[in-house]
PDB file of C-alpha atoms in Angstrom:
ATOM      1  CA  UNK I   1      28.093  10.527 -39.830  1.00  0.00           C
ATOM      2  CA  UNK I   2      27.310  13.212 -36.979  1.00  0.00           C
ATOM      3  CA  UNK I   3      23.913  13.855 -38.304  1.00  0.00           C
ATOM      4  CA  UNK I   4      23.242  10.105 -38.013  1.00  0.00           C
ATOM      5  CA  UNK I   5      24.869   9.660 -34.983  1.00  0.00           C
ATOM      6  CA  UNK I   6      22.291  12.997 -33.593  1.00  0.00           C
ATOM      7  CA  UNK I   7      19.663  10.783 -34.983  1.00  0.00           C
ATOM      8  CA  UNK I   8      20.161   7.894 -33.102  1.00  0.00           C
ATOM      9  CA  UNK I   9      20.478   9.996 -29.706  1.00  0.00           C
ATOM     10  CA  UNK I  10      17.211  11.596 -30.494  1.00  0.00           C
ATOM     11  CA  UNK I  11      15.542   8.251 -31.020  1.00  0.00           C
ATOM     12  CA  UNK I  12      17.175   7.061 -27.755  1.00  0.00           C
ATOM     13  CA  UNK I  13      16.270  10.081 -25.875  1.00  0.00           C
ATOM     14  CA  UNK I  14      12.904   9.962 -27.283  1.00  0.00           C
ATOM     15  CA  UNK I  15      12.487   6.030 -26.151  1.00  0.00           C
ATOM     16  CA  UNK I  16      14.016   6.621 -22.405  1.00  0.00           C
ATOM     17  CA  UNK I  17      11.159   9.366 -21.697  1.00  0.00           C
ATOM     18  CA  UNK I  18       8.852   7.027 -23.451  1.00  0.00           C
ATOM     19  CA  UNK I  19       9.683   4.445 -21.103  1.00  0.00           C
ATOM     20  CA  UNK I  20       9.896   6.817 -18.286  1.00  0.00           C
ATOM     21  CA  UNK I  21       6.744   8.266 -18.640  1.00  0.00           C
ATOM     22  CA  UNK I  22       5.357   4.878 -18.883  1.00  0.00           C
ATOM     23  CA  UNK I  23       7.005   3.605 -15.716  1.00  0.00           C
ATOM     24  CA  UNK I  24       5.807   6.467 -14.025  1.00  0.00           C
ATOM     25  CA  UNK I  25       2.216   5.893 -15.046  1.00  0.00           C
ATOM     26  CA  UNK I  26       2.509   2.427 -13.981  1.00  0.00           C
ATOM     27  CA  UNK I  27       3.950   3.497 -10.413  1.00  0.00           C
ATOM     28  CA  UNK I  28       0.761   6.334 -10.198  1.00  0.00           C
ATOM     29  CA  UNK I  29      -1.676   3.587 -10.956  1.00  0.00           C
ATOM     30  CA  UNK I  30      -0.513   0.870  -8.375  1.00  0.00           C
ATOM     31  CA  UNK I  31      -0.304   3.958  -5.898  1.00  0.00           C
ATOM     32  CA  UNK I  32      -4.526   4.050  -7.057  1.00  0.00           C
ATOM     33  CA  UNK I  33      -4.849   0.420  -6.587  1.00  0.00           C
ATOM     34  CA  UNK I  34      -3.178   1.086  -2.883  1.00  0.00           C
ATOM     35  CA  UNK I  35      -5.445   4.360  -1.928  1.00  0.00           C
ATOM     36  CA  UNK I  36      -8.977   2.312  -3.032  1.00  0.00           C
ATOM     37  CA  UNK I  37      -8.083  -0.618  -1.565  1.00  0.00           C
ATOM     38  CA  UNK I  38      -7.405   0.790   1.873  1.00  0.00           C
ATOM     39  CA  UNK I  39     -10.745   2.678   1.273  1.00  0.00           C
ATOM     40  CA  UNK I  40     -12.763  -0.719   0.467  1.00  0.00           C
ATOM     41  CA  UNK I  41     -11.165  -2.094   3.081  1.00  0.00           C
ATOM     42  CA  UNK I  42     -12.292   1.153   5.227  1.00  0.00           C
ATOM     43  CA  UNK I  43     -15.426   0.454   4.140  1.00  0.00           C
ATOM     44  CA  UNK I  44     -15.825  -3.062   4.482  1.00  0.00           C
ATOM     45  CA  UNK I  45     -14.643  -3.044   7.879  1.00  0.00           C
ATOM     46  CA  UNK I  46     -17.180   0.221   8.842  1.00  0.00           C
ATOM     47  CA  UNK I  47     -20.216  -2.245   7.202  1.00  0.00           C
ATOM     48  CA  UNK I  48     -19.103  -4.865   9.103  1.00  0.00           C
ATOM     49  CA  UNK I  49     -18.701  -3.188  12.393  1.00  0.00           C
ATOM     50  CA  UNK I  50     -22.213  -1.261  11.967  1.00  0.00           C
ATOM     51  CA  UNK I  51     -23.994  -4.436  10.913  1.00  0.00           C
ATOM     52  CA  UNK I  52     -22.551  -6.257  14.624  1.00  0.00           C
ATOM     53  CA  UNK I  53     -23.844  -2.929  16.543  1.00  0.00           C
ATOM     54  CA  UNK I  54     -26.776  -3.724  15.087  1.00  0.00           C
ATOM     55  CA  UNK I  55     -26.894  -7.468  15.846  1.00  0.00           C
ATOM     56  CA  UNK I  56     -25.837  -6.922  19.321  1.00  0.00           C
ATOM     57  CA  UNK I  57     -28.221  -3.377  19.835  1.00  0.00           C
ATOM     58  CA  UNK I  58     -31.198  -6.235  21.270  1.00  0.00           C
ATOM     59  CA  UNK I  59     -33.472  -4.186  18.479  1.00  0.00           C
ATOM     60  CA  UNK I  60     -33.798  -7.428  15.901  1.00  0.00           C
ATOM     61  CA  UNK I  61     -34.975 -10.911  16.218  1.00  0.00           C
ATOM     62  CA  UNK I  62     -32.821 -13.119  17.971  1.00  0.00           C
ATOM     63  CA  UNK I  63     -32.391 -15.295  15.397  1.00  0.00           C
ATOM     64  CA  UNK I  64     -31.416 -12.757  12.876  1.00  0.00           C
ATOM     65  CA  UNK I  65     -29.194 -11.011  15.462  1.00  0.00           C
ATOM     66  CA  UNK I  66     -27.065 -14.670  15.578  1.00  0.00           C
ATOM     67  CA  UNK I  67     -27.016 -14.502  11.947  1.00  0.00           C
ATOM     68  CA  UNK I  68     -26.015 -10.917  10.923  1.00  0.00           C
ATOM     69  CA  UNK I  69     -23.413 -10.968  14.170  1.00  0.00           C
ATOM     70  CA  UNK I  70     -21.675 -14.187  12.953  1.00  0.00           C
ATOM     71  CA  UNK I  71     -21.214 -12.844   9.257  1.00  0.00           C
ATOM     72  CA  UNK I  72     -20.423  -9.504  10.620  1.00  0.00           C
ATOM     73  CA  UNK I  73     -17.471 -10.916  12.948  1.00  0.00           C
ATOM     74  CA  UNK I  74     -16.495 -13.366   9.899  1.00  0.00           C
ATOM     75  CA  UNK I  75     -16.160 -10.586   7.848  1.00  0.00           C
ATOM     76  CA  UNK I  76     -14.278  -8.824   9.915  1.00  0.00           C
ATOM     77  CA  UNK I  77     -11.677 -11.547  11.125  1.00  0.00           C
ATOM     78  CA  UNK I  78     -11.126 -13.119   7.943  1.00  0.00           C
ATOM     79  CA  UNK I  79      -7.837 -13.798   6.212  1.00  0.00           C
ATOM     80  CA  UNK I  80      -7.268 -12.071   3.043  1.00  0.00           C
ATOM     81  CA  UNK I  81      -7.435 -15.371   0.997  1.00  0.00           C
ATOM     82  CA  UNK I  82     -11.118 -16.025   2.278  1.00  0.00           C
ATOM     83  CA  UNK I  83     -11.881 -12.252   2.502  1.00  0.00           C
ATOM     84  CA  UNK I  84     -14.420 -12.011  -0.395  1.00  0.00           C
ATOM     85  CA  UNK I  85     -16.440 -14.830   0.680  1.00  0.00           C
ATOM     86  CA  UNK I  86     -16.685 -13.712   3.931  1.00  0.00           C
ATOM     87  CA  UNK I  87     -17.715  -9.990   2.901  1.00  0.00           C
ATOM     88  CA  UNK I  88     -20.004 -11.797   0.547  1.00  0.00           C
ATOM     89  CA  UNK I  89     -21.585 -13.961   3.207  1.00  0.00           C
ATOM     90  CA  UNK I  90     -22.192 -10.757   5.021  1.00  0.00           C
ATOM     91  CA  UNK I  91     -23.729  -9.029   2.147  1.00  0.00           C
ATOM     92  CA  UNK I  92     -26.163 -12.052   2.122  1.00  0.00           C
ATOM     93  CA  UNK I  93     -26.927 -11.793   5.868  1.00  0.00           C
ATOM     94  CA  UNK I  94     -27.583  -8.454   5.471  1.00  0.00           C
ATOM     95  CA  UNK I  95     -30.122  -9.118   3.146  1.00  0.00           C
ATOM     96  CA  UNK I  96     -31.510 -12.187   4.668  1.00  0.00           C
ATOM     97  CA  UNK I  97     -32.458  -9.725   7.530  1.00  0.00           C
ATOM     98  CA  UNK I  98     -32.950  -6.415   6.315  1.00  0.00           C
ATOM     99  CA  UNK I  99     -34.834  -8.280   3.175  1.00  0.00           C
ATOM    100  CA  UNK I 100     -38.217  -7.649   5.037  1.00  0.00           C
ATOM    101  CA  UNK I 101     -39.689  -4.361   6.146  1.00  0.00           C
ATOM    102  CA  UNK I 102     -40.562  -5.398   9.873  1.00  0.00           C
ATOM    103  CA  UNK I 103     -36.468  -5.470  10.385  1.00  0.00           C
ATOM    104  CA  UNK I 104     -36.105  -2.135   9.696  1.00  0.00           C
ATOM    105  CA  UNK I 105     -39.465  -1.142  11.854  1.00  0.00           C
ATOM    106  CA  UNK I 106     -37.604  -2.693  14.718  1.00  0.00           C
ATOM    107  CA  UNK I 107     -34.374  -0.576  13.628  1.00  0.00           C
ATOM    108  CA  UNK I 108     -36.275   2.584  13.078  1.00  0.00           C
ATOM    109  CA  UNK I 109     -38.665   2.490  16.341  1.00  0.00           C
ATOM    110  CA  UNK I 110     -35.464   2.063  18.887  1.00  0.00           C
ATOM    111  CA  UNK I 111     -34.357   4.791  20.868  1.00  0.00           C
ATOM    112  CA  UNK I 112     -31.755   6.644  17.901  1.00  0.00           C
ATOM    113  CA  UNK I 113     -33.502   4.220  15.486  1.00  0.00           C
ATOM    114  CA  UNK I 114     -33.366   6.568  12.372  1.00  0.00           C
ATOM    115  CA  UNK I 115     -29.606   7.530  12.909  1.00  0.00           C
ATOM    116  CA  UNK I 116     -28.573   3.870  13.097  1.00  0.00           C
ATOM    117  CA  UNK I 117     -30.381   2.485  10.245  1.00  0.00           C
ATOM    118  CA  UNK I 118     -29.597   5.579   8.228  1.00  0.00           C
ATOM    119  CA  UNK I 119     -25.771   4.912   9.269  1.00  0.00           C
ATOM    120  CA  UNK I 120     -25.855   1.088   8.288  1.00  0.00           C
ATOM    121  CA  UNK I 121     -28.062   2.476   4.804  1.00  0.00           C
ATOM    122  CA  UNK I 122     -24.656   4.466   4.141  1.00  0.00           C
ATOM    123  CA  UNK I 123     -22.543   1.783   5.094  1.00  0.00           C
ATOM    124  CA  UNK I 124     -23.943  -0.690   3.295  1.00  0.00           C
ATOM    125  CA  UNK I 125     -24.168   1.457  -0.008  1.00  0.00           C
ATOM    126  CA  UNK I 126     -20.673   2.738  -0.060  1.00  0.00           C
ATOM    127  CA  UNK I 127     -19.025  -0.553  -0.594  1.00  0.00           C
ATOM    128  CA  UNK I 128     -20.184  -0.811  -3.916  1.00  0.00           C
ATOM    129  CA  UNK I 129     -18.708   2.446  -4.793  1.00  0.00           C
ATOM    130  CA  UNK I 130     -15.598   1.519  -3.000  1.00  0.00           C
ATOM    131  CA  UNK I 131     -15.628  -1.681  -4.729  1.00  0.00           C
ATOM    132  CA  UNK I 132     -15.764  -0.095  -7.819  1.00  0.00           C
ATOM    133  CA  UNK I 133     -13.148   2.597  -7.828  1.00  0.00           C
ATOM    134  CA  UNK I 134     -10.679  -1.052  -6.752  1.00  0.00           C
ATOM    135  CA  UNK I 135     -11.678  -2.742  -9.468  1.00  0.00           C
ATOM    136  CA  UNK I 136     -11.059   0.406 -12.185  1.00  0.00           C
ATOM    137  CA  UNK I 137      -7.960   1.212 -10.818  1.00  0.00           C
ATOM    138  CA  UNK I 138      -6.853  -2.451 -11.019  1.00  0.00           C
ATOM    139  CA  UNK I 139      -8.448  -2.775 -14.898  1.00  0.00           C
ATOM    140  CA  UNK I 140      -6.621   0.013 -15.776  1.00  0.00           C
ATOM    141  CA  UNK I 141      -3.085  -0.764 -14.846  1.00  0.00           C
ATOM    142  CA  UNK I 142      -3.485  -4.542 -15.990  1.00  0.00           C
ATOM    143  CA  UNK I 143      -4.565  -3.097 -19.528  1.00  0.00           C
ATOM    144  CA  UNK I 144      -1.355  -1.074 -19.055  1.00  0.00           C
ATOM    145  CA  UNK I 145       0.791  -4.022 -17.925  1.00  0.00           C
ATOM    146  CA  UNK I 146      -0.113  -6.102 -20.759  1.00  0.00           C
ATOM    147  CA  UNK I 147       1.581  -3.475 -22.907  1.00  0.00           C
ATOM    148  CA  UNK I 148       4.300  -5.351 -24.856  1.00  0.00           C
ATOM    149  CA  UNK I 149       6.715  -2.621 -23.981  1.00  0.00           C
ATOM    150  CA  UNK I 150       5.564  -2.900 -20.156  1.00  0.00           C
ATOM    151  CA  UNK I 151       6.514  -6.520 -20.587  1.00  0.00           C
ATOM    152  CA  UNK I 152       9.837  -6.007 -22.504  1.00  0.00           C
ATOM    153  CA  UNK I 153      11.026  -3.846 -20.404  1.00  0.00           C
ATOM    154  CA  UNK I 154       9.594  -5.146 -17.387  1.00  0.00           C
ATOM    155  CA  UNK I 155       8.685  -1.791 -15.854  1.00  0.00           C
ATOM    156  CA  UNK I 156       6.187  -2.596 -13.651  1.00  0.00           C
ATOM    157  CA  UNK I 157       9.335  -4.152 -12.016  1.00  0.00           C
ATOM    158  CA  UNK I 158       8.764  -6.583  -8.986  1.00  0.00           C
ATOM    159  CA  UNK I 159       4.843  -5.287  -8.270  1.00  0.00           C
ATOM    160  CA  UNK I 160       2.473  -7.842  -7.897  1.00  0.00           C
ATOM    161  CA  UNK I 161       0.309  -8.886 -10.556  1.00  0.00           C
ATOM    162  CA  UNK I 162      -2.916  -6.571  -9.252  1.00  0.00           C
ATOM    163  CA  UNK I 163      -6.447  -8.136  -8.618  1.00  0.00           C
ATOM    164  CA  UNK I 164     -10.054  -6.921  -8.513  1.00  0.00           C
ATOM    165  CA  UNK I 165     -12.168  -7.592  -5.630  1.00  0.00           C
ATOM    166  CA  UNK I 166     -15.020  -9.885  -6.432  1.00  0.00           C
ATOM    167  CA  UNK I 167     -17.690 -10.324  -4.049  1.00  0.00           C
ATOM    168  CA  UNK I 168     -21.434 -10.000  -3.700  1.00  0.00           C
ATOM    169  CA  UNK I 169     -21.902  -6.217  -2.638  1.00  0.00           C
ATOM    170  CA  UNK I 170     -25.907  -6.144  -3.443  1.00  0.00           C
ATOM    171  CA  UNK I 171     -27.696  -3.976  -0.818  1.00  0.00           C
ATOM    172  CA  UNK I 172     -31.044  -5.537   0.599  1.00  0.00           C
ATOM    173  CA  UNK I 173     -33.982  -3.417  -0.500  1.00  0.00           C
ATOM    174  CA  UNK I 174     -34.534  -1.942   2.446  1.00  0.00           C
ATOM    175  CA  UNK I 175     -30.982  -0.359   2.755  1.00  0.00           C
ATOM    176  CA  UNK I 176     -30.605   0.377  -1.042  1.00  0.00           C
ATOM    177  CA  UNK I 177     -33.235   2.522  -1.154  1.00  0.00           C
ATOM    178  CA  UNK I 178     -32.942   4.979   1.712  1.00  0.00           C
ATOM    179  CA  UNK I 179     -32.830   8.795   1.212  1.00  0.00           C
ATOM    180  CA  UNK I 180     -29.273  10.002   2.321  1.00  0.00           C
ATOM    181  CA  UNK I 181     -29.705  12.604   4.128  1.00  0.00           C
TER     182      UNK I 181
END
């Protein structure tokens, strides 16, 4: 009887730290989804503030300065429910101007030309990254979540369901293929 009844502690024991440990790896991966979100949104709103500077620098077209500053302040001013299509609208403004060389010729020959295109270049290629290390963190604790013991035991508590970022993040040529330096 007491060997059974050490048995059964053991086995309970062994099933709290279970659940513990899996709680706890839950509650480290939503504090991911947290830190890369606030860095995508870091970087969104750097890309977006770069790409207006350059709209409103006088360097491009005027036509593709309207352009690039309207998806820029979009992008920037957008509610979270419309926030990928607005960052995607921006990501195809920012190739429907920088999709030609003679855009980034009138970057490059401005006075501090090669430091601003090379700062929209890094802008504009770190919110893939960004985008990326979001969208792993939130695969990984939705493969955890759907865990039947996750479920049955509801340990991922009262947290929100967590979703990936979807938008178009493709860099125009021009930008993509920059040296950094």
């Amino acid at each position: 009887m007491t060997s059974t009844l050490i048995w059964i502690a053991v086995f309970l024991i062994a099933v709290g730290l279970y659940l513990s440990w899996t709680a706890g790896r839950l509650d480290r991966l939503h504090a991911r989804i947290d830190a890369a979100r606030a860095a995508l949104d870091a970087q969104l709103l750097r890309r977006a503030s770069v790409a207006q500077e350059r709209a409103t620098s006088g360097v491009l077209d005027p036509a593709a300065s309207i352009v690039l500053d309207e998806a820029a302040h979009a992008a920037r001013q957008a509610e979270e429910d419309h926030r990928e299509v607005a960052e995607s609208e921006l990501s195809q403004a920012l190739r429907a101007v920088f999709g030609e060389a003679g855009q980034m010729e009138a970057v490059h020959a401005a006075p501090g030309g090669p430091d601003a295109a090379e700062e929209l270049a890094q802008a504009v290629r770190r919110v893939p990254m960004a985008r990326r290390f979001h969208n792993d963190a939130v695969r990984a604790a939705r493969a955890l979540r759907r865990h039947r013991t996750v479920r049955w035991f509801r340990l991922a508590g009262h947290a929100p369901f967590p979703l990936a970022f979807e938008m178009d993040d493709e860099p125009p040529v021009a930008l993509a293929d920059r040296p950094t330096t």
